PDB file of C-alpha atoms in Angstrom:
ATOM      1  CA  MET A   1      42.345 -39.203   0.578  1.00 26.00           C
ATOM      2  CA  GLU A   2      39.021 -38.206   2.092  1.00 35.00           C
ATOM      3  CA  ALA A   3      39.792 -35.773   4.877  1.00 40.00           C
ATOM      4  CA  SER A   4      41.631 -32.501   5.269  1.00 88.00           C
ATOM      5  CA  VAL A   5      45.065 -31.156   4.522  1.00 94.00           C
ATOM      6  CA  TYR A   6      46.887 -28.475   6.488  1.00 96.00           C
ATOM      7  CA  VAL A   7      49.696 -26.620   4.744  1.00 97.00           C
ATOM      8  CA  GLY A   8      51.793 -23.980   6.484  1.00 97.00           C
ATOM      9  CA  CYS A   9      55.273 -22.883   7.489  1.00 96.00           C
ATOM     10  CA  SER A  10      57.699 -23.788  10.246  1.00 94.00           C
ATOM     11  CA  GLY A  11      57.479 -20.472  12.003  1.00 93.00           C
ATOM     12  CA  TRP A  12      56.192 -17.140  10.732  1.00 92.00           C
ATOM     13  CA  PHE A  13      58.546 -14.459  12.100  1.00 93.00           C
ATOM     14  CA  TYR A  14      61.604 -14.181   9.865  1.00 90.00           C
ATOM     15  CA  TRP A  15      63.152 -10.805   9.132  1.00 89.00           C
ATOM     16  CA  LYS A  16      63.890 -11.687   5.506  1.00 90.00           C
ATOM     17  CA  TRP A  17      60.196 -12.222   4.869  1.00 93.00           C
ATOM     18  CA  GLY A  18      59.648  -8.495   5.280  1.00 90.00           C
ATOM     19  CA  GLY A  19      59.184  -6.983   1.844  1.00 88.00           C
ATOM     20  CA  GLN A  20      58.612 -10.447   0.380  1.00 89.00           C
ATOM     21  CA  PHE A  21      55.804 -12.379   2.016  1.00 93.00           C
ATOM     22  CA  TYR A  22      54.983  -9.436   4.280  1.00 94.00           C
ATOM     23  CA  PRO A  23      54.432  -6.005   2.684  1.00 94.00           C
ATOM     24  CA  ALA A  24      57.490  -3.804   3.091  1.00 92.00           C
ATOM     25  CA  GLN A  25      55.806  -1.173   5.270  1.00 91.00           C
ATOM     26  CA  MET A  26      53.801  -3.595   7.396  1.00 95.00           C
ATOM     27  CA  PRO A  27      54.672  -3.348  11.132  1.00 96.00           C
ATOM     28  CA  THR A  28      55.981  -6.610  12.573  1.00 94.00           C
ATOM     29  CA  GLY A  29      53.104  -6.565  15.045  1.00 92.00           C
ATOM     30  CA  GLU A  30      50.754  -7.225  12.132  1.00 94.00           C
ATOM     31  CA  TRP A  31      52.774 -10.045  10.595  1.00 95.00           C
ATOM     32  CA  PHE A  32      50.943 -12.894  12.273  1.00 95.00           C
ATOM     33  CA  ARG A  33      47.562 -11.504  11.252  1.00 94.00           C
ATOM     34  CA  HIS A  34      48.791 -11.404   7.661  1.00 95.00           C
ATOM     35  CA  TYR A  35      50.142 -14.952   7.924  1.00 96.00           C
ATOM     36  CA  ALA A  36      46.861 -16.245   9.364  1.00 95.00           C
ATOM     37  CA  LYS A  37      44.939 -14.776   6.432  1.00 94.00           C
ATOM     38  CA  GLN A  38      47.006 -16.935   4.090  1.00 93.00           C
ATOM     39  CA  PHE A  39      47.360 -20.143   6.121  1.00 95.00           C
ATOM     40  CA  ASP A  40      45.350 -22.077   8.694  1.00 94.00           C
ATOM     41  CA  THR A  41      48.280 -23.645  10.545  1.00 96.00           C
ATOM     42  CA  VAL A  42      51.840 -22.983  11.698  1.00 97.00           C
ATOM     43  CA  GLU A  43      54.587 -24.848  13.503  1.00 97.00           C
ATOM     44  CA  ILE A  44      55.658 -23.075  16.666  1.00 95.00           C
ATOM     45  CA  ASN A  45      59.450 -23.340  16.905  1.00 92.00           C
ATOM     46  CA  ALA A  46      59.997 -21.004  19.864  1.00 92.00           C
ATOM     47  CA  SER A  47      58.824 -23.806  22.160  1.00 96.00           C
ATOM     48  CA  PHE A  48      61.825 -25.881  21.056  1.00 94.00           C
ATOM     49  CA  TYR A  49      64.366 -23.362  22.319  1.00 94.00           C
ATOM     50  CA  SER A  50      62.552 -22.283  25.473  1.00 93.00           C
ATOM     51  CA  TRP A  51      59.978 -24.121  27.584  1.00 96.00           C
ATOM     52  CA  PRO A  52      56.697 -22.280  26.939  1.00 94.00           C
ATOM     53  CA  THR A  53      54.931 -20.500  29.757  1.00 95.00           C
ATOM     54  CA  VAL A  54      51.200 -20.272  30.313  1.00 96.00           C
ATOM     55  CA  ALA A  55      51.390 -16.643  29.162  1.00 95.00           C
ATOM     56  CA  ASN A  56      53.124 -17.721  25.935  1.00 94.00           C
ATOM     57  CA  VAL A  57      50.435 -20.245  25.105  1.00 95.00           C
ATOM     58  CA  LYS A  58      47.579 -17.885  25.954  1.00 94.00           C
ATOM     59  CA  GLY A  59      49.175 -15.376  23.596  1.00 92.00           C
ATOM     60  CA  TRP A  60      49.214 -17.952  20.782  1.00 92.00           C
ATOM     61  CA  LEU A  61      45.599 -18.765  21.541  1.00 92.00           C
ATOM     62  CA  ARG A  62      44.530 -15.137  21.097  1.00 89.00           C
ATOM     63  CA  GLN A  63      46.532 -14.358  17.969  1.00 88.00           C
ATOM     64  CA  PRO A  64      44.312 -15.848  15.234  1.00 88.00           C
ATOM     65  CA  GLY A  65      41.141 -14.205  16.551  1.00 80.00           C
ATOM     66  CA  ASP A  66      38.049 -16.132  15.498  1.00 76.00           C
ATOM     67  CA  ARG A  67      39.707 -17.870  12.536  1.00 81.00           C
ATOM     68  CA  ASN A  68      39.966 -21.623  12.319  1.00 88.00           C
ATOM     69  CA  PHE A  69      43.671 -21.923  13.028  1.00 95.00           C
ATOM     70  CA  ILE A  70      45.701 -24.888  14.257  1.00 96.00           C
ATOM     71  CA  TYR A  71      49.104 -24.957  15.917  1.00 97.00           C
ATOM     72  CA  THR A  72      51.699 -27.683  15.788  1.00 97.00           C
ATOM     73  CA  ILE A  73      54.028 -27.320  18.746  1.00 97.00           C
ATOM     74  CA  LYS A  74      57.670 -28.336  18.470  1.00 97.00           C
ATOM     75  CA  VAL A  75      58.559 -29.999  21.756  1.00 98.00           C
ATOM     76  CA  CYS A  76      61.365 -28.475  23.812  1.00 97.00           C
ATOM     77  CA  GLU A  77      64.945 -29.554  23.106  1.00 97.00           C
ATOM     78  CA  LEU A  78      65.297 -30.391  26.797  1.00 97.00           C
ATOM     79  CA  ILE A  79      63.419 -33.594  25.998  1.00 98.00           C
ATOM     80  CA  THR A  80      64.797 -34.408  22.546  1.00 98.00           C
ATOM     81  CA  HIS A  81      68.330 -33.016  22.420  1.00 97.00           C
ATOM     82  CA  ILE A  82      69.523 -32.667  26.007  1.00 97.00           C
ATOM     83  CA  LYS A  83      67.915 -35.595  27.794  1.00 97.00           C
ATOM     84  CA  ARG A  84      67.305 -37.522  24.559  1.00 97.00           C
ATOM     85  CA  PHE A  85      64.219 -39.209  25.957  1.00 97.00           C
ATOM     86  CA  GLU A  86      66.104 -40.456  29.036  1.00 96.00           C
ATOM     87  CA  ARG A  87      63.500 -40.537  31.826  1.00 94.00           C
ATOM     88  CA  THR A  88      61.428 -37.774  30.266  1.00 96.00           C
ATOM     89  CA  LYS A  89      57.910 -39.164  30.635  1.00 95.00           C
ATOM     90  CA  THR A  90      56.945 -36.596  33.267  1.00 96.00           C
ATOM     91  CA  LEU A  91      58.438 -33.776  31.194  1.00 97.00           C
ATOM     92  CA  VAL A  92      56.460 -34.925  28.160  1.00 97.00           C
ATOM     93  CA  LYS A  93      53.239 -34.881  30.188  1.00 95.00           C
ATOM     94  CA  ASP A  94      54.054 -31.475  31.676  1.00 96.00           C
ATOM     95  CA  PHE A  95      54.707 -30.054  28.214  1.00 96.00           C
ATOM     96  CA  GLY A  96      51.413 -31.470  26.985  1.00 95.00           C
ATOM     97  CA  ALA A  97      49.539 -29.985  29.928  1.00 95.00           C
ATOM     98  CA  ILE A  98      50.725 -26.488  29.009  1.00 95.00           C
ATOM     99  CA  ALA A  99      49.776 -27.017  25.367  1.00 94.00           C
ATOM    100  CA  ASP A 100      46.288 -28.106  26.467  1.00 93.00           C
ATOM    101  CA  ILE A 101      45.527 -24.407  26.926  1.00 95.00           C
ATOM    102  CA  LEU A 102      45.234 -24.238  23.131  1.00 95.00           C
ATOM    103  CA  GLY A 103      42.217 -26.545  23.253  1.00 94.00           C
ATOM    104  CA  GLU A 104      40.788 -27.081  19.776  1.00 93.00           C
ATOM    105  CA  ARG A 105      43.608 -25.048  18.253  1.00 95.00           C
ATOM    106  CA  MET A 106      46.107 -27.769  19.209  1.00 96.00           C
ATOM    107  CA  GLY A 107      47.229 -29.966  16.331  1.00 96.00           C
ATOM    108  CA  CYS A 108      50.390 -32.066  16.635  1.00 98.00           C
ATOM    109  CA  PHE A 109      53.257 -32.477  19.053  1.00 98.00           C
ATOM    110  CA  LEU A 110      56.470 -32.554  17.007  1.00 98.00           C
ATOM    111  CA  PHE A 111      59.471 -34.305  18.561  1.00 98.00           C
ATOM    112  CA  GLN A 112      62.575 -33.635  16.457  1.00 97.00           C
ATOM    113  CA  LEU A 113      65.717 -35.645  17.208  1.00 98.00           C
ATOM    114  CA  PRO A 114      69.265 -34.499  16.303  1.00 97.00           C
ATOM    115  CA  PRO A 115      71.275 -35.915  13.355  1.00 96.00           C
ATOM    116  CA  SER A 116      73.661 -37.637  15.775  1.00 96.00           C
ATOM    117  CA  TYR A 117      70.800 -39.719  17.191  1.00 98.00           C
ATOM    118  CA  THR A 118      71.116 -42.931  15.181  1.00 98.00           C
ATOM    119  CA  PHE A 119      68.757 -45.892  15.233  1.00 99.00           C
ATOM    120  CA  THR A 120      68.898 -48.604  17.872  1.00 98.00           C
ATOM    121  CA  LYS A 121      66.053 -50.784  19.052  1.00 98.00           C
ATOM    122  CA  VAL A 122      66.665 -49.585  22.614  1.00 98.00           C
ATOM    123  CA  ARG A 123      66.259 -45.966  21.560  1.00 98.00           C
ATOM    124  CA  LEU A 124      63.133 -46.769  19.565  1.00 99.00           C
ATOM    125  CA  ASP A 125      61.507 -48.476  22.533  1.00 98.00           C
ATOM    126  CA  ARG A 126      62.571 -45.660  24.838  1.00 98.00           C
ATOM    127  CA  ILE A 127      60.993 -42.971  22.661  1.00 98.00           C
ATOM    128  CA  LEU A 128      57.679 -44.758  22.306  1.00 98.00           C
ATOM    129  CA  SER A 129      57.514 -45.547  26.018  1.00 97.00           C
ATOM    130  CA  GLN A 130      57.849 -41.831  26.886  1.00 96.00           C
ATOM    131  CA  LEU A 131      55.086 -40.553  24.601  1.00 97.00           C
ATOM    132  CA  ASP A 132      51.559 -39.844  25.778  1.00 93.00           C
ATOM    133  CA  PRO A 133      49.323 -42.000  23.529  1.00 91.00           C
ATOM    134  CA  ALA A 134      46.364 -39.660  24.110  1.00 90.00           C
ATOM    135  CA  ARG A 135      48.054 -37.054  21.920  1.00 95.00           C
ATOM    136  CA  ARG A 136      48.847 -36.654  18.239  1.00 97.00           C
ATOM    137  CA  ASN A 137      52.561 -37.427  18.395  1.00 98.00           C
ATOM    138  CA  VAL A 138      54.903 -36.849  15.464  1.00 99.00           C
ATOM    139  CA  VAL A 139      58.554 -37.895  15.604  1.00 99.00           C
ATOM    140  CA  GLU A 140      61.113 -36.469  13.184  1.00 98.00           C
ATOM    141  CA  PHE A 141      64.502 -38.109  12.764  1.00 98.00           C
ATOM    142  CA  ARG A 142      67.474 -36.470  11.101  1.00 96.00           C
ATOM    143  CA  HIS A 143      69.503 -39.654  10.492  1.00 98.00           C
ATOM    144  CA  ALA A 144      68.647 -42.034   7.656  1.00 97.00           C
ATOM    145  CA  SER A 145      69.095 -45.144   9.825  1.00 98.00           C
ATOM    146  CA  TRP A 146      65.580 -44.598  11.216  1.00 98.00           C
ATOM    147  CA  TRP A 147      63.951 -45.215   7.844  1.00 98.00           C
ATOM    148  CA  ASN A 148      63.395 -48.936   8.330  1.00 98.00           C
ATOM    149  CA  GLU A 149      60.542 -51.388   8.764  1.00 98.00           C
ATOM    150  CA  THR A 150      61.295 -52.042  12.446  1.00 99.00           C
ATOM    151  CA  VAL A 151      60.586 -48.378  13.170  1.00 99.00           C
ATOM    152  CA  TYR A 152      57.544 -48.235  10.904  1.00 98.00           C
ATOM    153  CA  SER A 153      56.015 -51.329  12.489  1.00 98.00           C
ATOM    154  CA  ALA A 154      56.514 -50.013  16.030  1.00 99.00           C
ATOM    155  CA  PHE A 155      55.061 -46.637  15.073  1.00 99.00           C
ATOM    156  CA  ARG A 156      52.037 -48.273  13.473  1.00 98.00           C
ATOM    157  CA  GLU A 157      51.411 -50.361  16.563  1.00 97.00           C
ATOM    158  CA  SER A 158      51.566 -47.305  18.835  1.00 97.00           C
ATOM    159  CA  GLY A 159      49.698 -44.926  16.503  1.00 97.00           C
ATOM    160  CA  THR A 160      52.706 -42.606  16.325  1.00 98.00           C
ATOM    161  CA  ILE A 161      53.147 -40.497  13.191  1.00 99.00           C
ATOM    162  CA  PHE A 162      56.511 -40.846  11.435  1.00 99.00           C
ATOM    163  CA  CYS A 163      57.632 -37.471  10.109  1.00 98.00           C
ATOM    164  CA  SER A 164      58.581 -37.691   6.449  1.00 98.00           C
ATOM    165  CA  CYS A 165      61.252 -35.220   5.381  1.00 95.00           C
ATOM    166  CA  SER A 166      62.685 -33.501   2.384  1.00 91.00           C
ATOM    167  CA  GLY A 167      66.215 -32.852   3.576  1.00 89.00           C
ATOM    168  CA  PRO A 168      69.882 -33.481   2.742  1.00 90.00           C
ATOM    169  CA  ARG A 169      70.985 -37.126   3.040  1.00 91.00           C
ATOM    170  CA  LEU A 170      67.511 -38.240   4.090  1.00 95.00           C
ATOM    171  CA  PRO A 171      65.206 -40.597   2.159  1.00 95.00           C
ATOM    172  CA  ASP A 172      62.490 -38.766   0.263  1.00 93.00           C
ATOM    173  CA  ASP A 173      59.888 -41.436   0.993  1.00 95.00           C
ATOM    174  CA  LEU A 174      56.473 -40.419   2.230  1.00 97.00           C
ATOM    175  CA  VAL A 175      56.060 -42.780   5.171  1.00 98.00           C
ATOM    176  CA  ARG A 176      52.628 -43.491   6.628  1.00 98.00           C
ATOM    177  CA  THR A 177      52.425 -45.165  10.038  1.00 98.00           C
ATOM    178  CA  ALA A 178      49.032 -43.837  11.164  1.00 97.00           C
ATOM    179  CA  ASP A 179      45.842 -42.577   9.566  1.00 96.00           C
ATOM    180  CA  GLU A 180      47.465 -39.148   9.328  1.00 97.00           C
ATOM    181  CA  ILE A 181      50.721 -38.180   7.636  1.00 98.00           C
ATOM    182  CA  TYR A 182      53.188 -35.421   8.420  1.00 98.00           C
ATOM    183  CA  LEU A 183      55.726 -33.898   6.034  1.00 98.00           C
ATOM    184  CA  ARG A 184      58.423 -31.287   6.637  1.00 97.00           C
ATOM    185  CA  LEU A 185      60.187 -29.756   3.658  1.00 94.00           C
ATOM    186  CA  HIS A 186      63.592 -28.353   4.596  1.00 93.00           C
ATOM    187  CA  GLY A 187      65.255 -28.473   1.166  1.00 86.00           C
ATOM    188  CA  PRO A 188      66.637 -31.626  -0.487  1.00 78.00           C
ATOM    189  CA  LYS A 189      70.243 -30.446  -0.922  1.00 83.00           C
ATOM    190  CA  ARG A 190      70.749 -27.484   1.403  1.00 79.00           C
ATOM    191  CA  TRP A 191      68.973 -27.053   4.709  1.00 86.00           C
ATOM    192  CA  TYR A 192      66.429 -24.224   4.677  1.00 73.00           C
ATOM    193  CA  ARG A 193      67.690 -22.574   1.435  1.00 80.00           C
ATOM    194  CA  HIS A 194      65.964 -24.486  -1.351  1.00 86.00           C
ATOM    195  CA  ASP A 195      63.264 -22.945  -3.503  1.00 87.00           C
ATOM    196  CA  TYR A 196      61.089 -25.871  -4.600  1.00 92.00           C
ATOM    197  CA  SER A 197      60.166 -25.957  -8.273  1.00 92.00           C
ATOM    198  CA  ASP A 198      56.627 -26.708  -9.409  1.00 93.00           C
ATOM    199  CA  ASP A 199      57.788 -30.115 -10.628  1.00 95.00           C
ATOM    200  CA  GLU A 200      59.270 -30.949  -7.216  1.00 95.00           C
ATOM    201  CA  LEU A 201      56.086 -29.894  -5.468  1.00 95.00           C
ATOM    202  CA  LYS A 202      53.970 -31.952  -7.859  1.00 96.00           C
ATOM    203  CA  ILE A 203      55.993 -35.062  -7.009  1.00 95.00           C
ATOM    204  CA  TRP A 204      55.281 -34.567  -3.306  1.00 95.00           C
ATOM    205  CA  ALA A 205      51.641 -33.707  -3.967  1.00 95.00           C
ATOM    206  CA  ASP A 206      51.223 -36.964  -5.876  1.00 95.00           C
ATOM    207  CA  LYS A 207      52.757 -38.893  -2.978  1.00 95.00           C
ATOM    208  CA  ILE A 208      50.363 -37.224  -0.546  1.00 95.00           C
ATOM    209  CA  ARG A 209      47.347 -38.048  -2.703  1.00 93.00           C
ATOM    210  CA  ALA A 210      48.490 -41.659  -3.072  1.00 93.00           C
ATOM    211  CA  SER A 211      49.070 -42.154   0.658  1.00 94.00           C
ATOM    212  CA  GLY A 212      45.427 -42.833   1.482  1.00 92.00           C
ATOM    213  CA  ALA A 213      45.848 -40.861   4.708  1.00 94.00           C
ATOM    214  CA  ARG A 214      42.833 -39.314   6.413  1.00 94.00           C
ATOM    215  CA  ARG A 215      44.625 -36.048   7.130  1.00 96.00           C
ATOM    216  CA  ALA A 216      47.897 -34.504   5.993  1.00 97.00           C
ATOM    217  CA  TRP A 217      50.059 -31.985   7.832  1.00 98.00           C
ATOM    218  CA  ILE A 218      52.608 -30.273   5.573  1.00 98.00           C
ATOM    219  CA  TYR A 219      55.077 -27.637   6.737  1.00 98.00           C
ATOM    220  CA  PHE A 220      57.771 -25.791   4.817  1.00 96.00           C
ATOM    221  CA  ASN A 221      60.947 -25.045   6.762  1.00 92.00           C
ATOM    222  CA  ASN A 222      62.929 -23.471   3.902  1.00 88.00           C
ATOM    223  CA  ASP A 223      62.609 -20.056   5.478  1.00 83.00           C
ATOM    224  CA  TYR A 224      65.514 -18.439   3.616  1.00 79.00           C
ATOM    225  CA  ASP A 225      64.518 -15.546   1.350  1.00 81.00           C
ATOM    226  CA  GLY A 226      60.805 -16.155   1.840  1.00 82.00           C
ATOM    227  CA  PHE A 227      60.802 -19.494   0.021  1.00 91.00           C
ATOM    228  CA  ALA A 228      58.627 -21.238   2.624  1.00 93.00           C
ATOM    229  CA  PRO A 229      55.373 -19.253   2.284  1.00 94.00           C
ATOM    230  CA  LYS A 230      55.710 -19.082  -1.495  1.00 94.00           C
ATOM    231  CA  ASN A 231      56.187 -22.847  -1.788  1.00 94.00           C
ATOM    232  CA  ALA A 232      53.471 -23.561   0.786  1.00 96.00           C
ATOM    233  CA  LEU A 233      50.905 -21.560  -1.169  1.00 96.00           C
ATOM    234  CA  SER A 234      51.875 -23.406  -4.351  1.00 95.00           C
ATOM    235  CA  MET A 235      51.578 -26.775  -2.619  1.00 94.00           C
ATOM    236  CA  ARG A 236      48.165 -25.914  -1.255  1.00 94.00           C
ATOM    237  CA  ARG A 237      46.931 -24.955  -4.711  1.00 94.00           C
ATOM    238  CA  LEU A 238      48.161 -28.280  -6.076  1.00 94.00           C
ATOM    239  CA  LEU A 239      46.430 -30.261  -3.349  1.00 92.00           C
ATOM    240  CA  GLU A 240      43.185 -28.298  -3.413  1.00 86.00           C
ATOM    241  CA  LYS A 241      42.556 -29.522  -6.920  1.00 77.00           C
ATOM    242  CA  ARG A 242      41.654 -32.930  -5.524  1.00 59.00           C
ATOM    243  CA  LEU A 243      41.547 -32.802  -1.724  1.00 50.00           C
ATOM    244  CA  SER A 244      38.566 -31.494   0.245  1.00 44.00           C
ATOM    245  CA  HIS A 245      39.190 -29.360   3.285  1.00 42.00           C
ATOM    246  CA  ASP A 246      35.781 -29.433   4.925  1.00 39.00           C
ATOM    247  CA  GLN A 247      36.273 -31.697   7.951  1.00 45.00           C
ATOM    248  CA  PRO A 248      36.351 -30.322  11.481  1.00 44.00           C
ATOM    249  CA  PRO A 249      39.826 -28.933  12.183  1.00 45.00           C
ATOM    250  CA  VAL A 250      40.644 -31.276  15.059  1.00 47.00           C
ATOM    251  CA  ALA A 251      39.812 -34.942  15.309  1.00 46.00           C
ATOM    252  CA  ALA A 252      40.642 -37.674  17.767  1.00 41.00           C
ATOM    253  CA  ALA A 253      44.312 -38.406  18.182  1.00 49.00           C
ATOM    254  CA  PRO A 254      45.643 -41.863  17.263  1.00 44.00           C
ATOM    255  CA  GLY A 255      45.035 -43.110  20.798  1.00 42.00           C
ATOM    256  CA  GLY A 256      41.316 -42.441  20.412  1.00 38.00           C
ATOM    257  CA  LYS A 257      41.109 -39.402  22.696  1.00 37.00           C
ATOM    258  CA  PRO A 258      40.863 -35.732  21.744  1.00 37.00           C
ATOM    259  CA  PRO A 259      44.317 -34.098  21.689  1.00 37.00           C
ATOM    260  CA  ASP A 260      43.296 -31.809  24.539  1.00 35.00           C
ATOM    261  CA  ALA A 261      42.117 -34.646  26.780  1.00 30.00           C
TER     262      ALA A 261
END
């Protein structure tokens, strides 16, 4: 793998991280600064629960200061869970337009579907027809029926990134459908509460190295008890042994255009 790897957490503001990842006496207003000293990327989850405003995004843009820092934005549940990609093309474009404010700090658009959303060819075609190909689109499924070659082939053809997962009742395959890969680690047996061992992390690190991908995005969502930042730092150390991290932070999206185009 010749390009860069981004390792971070799915969110950064969790009360239980105080006194663990964050020093006990550190004010919460300084938490992000501390996080950004340790990591160069984060998934924004607040945008899933509430449609982000221009003020929200400008605030994210200012937070890292002059550091090289990249955001992945989790797309609002209005698109993925409420409308379930039913006539959402305009909403997808509107969401992308707000995220454009991040400019070079914008990484991926993460579309996460609910566990009840099982595979059908109609649903597959509907999802891909709603996405903006000019952007770096990542789709995460929570039902195992989506792990099949029909989906992989369609994703490869469209340049869409299939989100590989470590989660209960989900295949632990590292799937590559584009020149970049994306992995979310939730916990293999219990959602959000698993503390990954070094051996478990090494298995995933080996899969990442073997993927041949140009860039890897890796986020830990096991936020319970501060497991996520601890495991993320361990994973980064494993990968840094063999992966260089010296490419520009943002490259062209699969469709050939910059993600802020």
